[in-house]
């Protein structure tokens, strides 16, 4: 998958990485040390890749796309740094998180630094549409995090509210990448909206898979601290389904484990959920959204970029990292 993406938009992604590093360069060495470390979190670069592939599928990559791809990656990096503070996470991309390395204060300030630079860079575009739209999207991301925080330890969380949370906190920004890639390539309203649908559907499936990995993954493979959803009493789709569908005694046991503070509760919950239908249920839900994403690609002309977007959709629900 990576080789296919690189052959299509590899040079464009390299330009994004250079702009990312140039924009964050500071006269202060203490700031540069932190930004160099957070640059390791770029990983798959899903969001800039989606934006650039959409631009190529619709027309061509313009200079504005490089700026926008850098902006959305900065916003995403800021959310990761702040999420690690909220989750007390110690590892990301197989390395120490900023909060584990330098403390919560440095991590919060660095997240703010990234957001500030994102909007400073976005304001360099002649059109103010992107600044306003990305600002609106960032507000939706924050609303999703606030909604999730308000529902911590809510063992009666519904699927409807769960999907509202992930539609805001994850899918909104990924959807914005599809929309911006198409719009700034000169696409018409129908194509722009279809690519927003593609991104949002992809984002929902991505988050469901991420939640499954948090429950089932190997931390050495995934490369970040796992079990944090359980530790922070955040219900994800497999747990919500289990609490509704499992035999009564199993539901009661899960509620007891979620409320308790046992040091091995993550492993106990994992062993309880694994034999159930709830894992397959969550995977099926992710597949529904991937099928919706792939259907949205019908508006695109056939070509390499459109084909890579379809492959990216499949990668999202098969990944182990």
C-alpha angles and dihedrals in degrees: 000000000000092000091051092050092047092052091053105039104001095119091048091050090051089055089051091052091050093049090047091055095042094049094051096045110123137190087233117084093206089060093046091052091056096044091049089053095048090049086072088067092068091095113148094005088213096167100051089040091054092047093050095043090051090052090051093046091052100037126307142321111267126194088257089061091059090052093046093046089053091048095052091047090052091050090048092048090052091053091050092051092048092043090055089055092050092048098040086232118177102189137045128164087002091298138091118285118239092248091051092046101041107007136258095287093059091044094052091047092048091051089053090048091054093048091048092052092046092059093040089056094043091054089063089075117095092228116070092200093093095049092051094043095047089046090053090047093049088052089054090051090053091047089054092051091048091049090050091048090050089055099049110133090012099138090182094060110146128225088242092060092042091056091045089055096050093041087059105035099041114007097049094066094042089049089051089057092057092046095047093045091054098039096050090048089060099254121161123253095265093054092044091053092045091054090049087053090049092053096044093048090047089049094052091050090045092055094046089052090046090053090050090051090050088057101036109018131109108245091216090055098039091044099218141078109287133198091044094127090059094042090052094043093243111153116220129191099274091051094045091051093045092052089054102036110030124093113281096252091051091049090051091050092051091050090050092049093047091052094045130084099220113151092228098042094115091059092045092051091047091053091047095050100040099075092045131092090247097089092053090044091057092046090051090051090053089050091054090057093045090053088051090050093050091049089056089060090069089091091064125089113246114266145115096287093050090049091051091050089055090049090048089057091055092046091056094066098036098049123113096195 
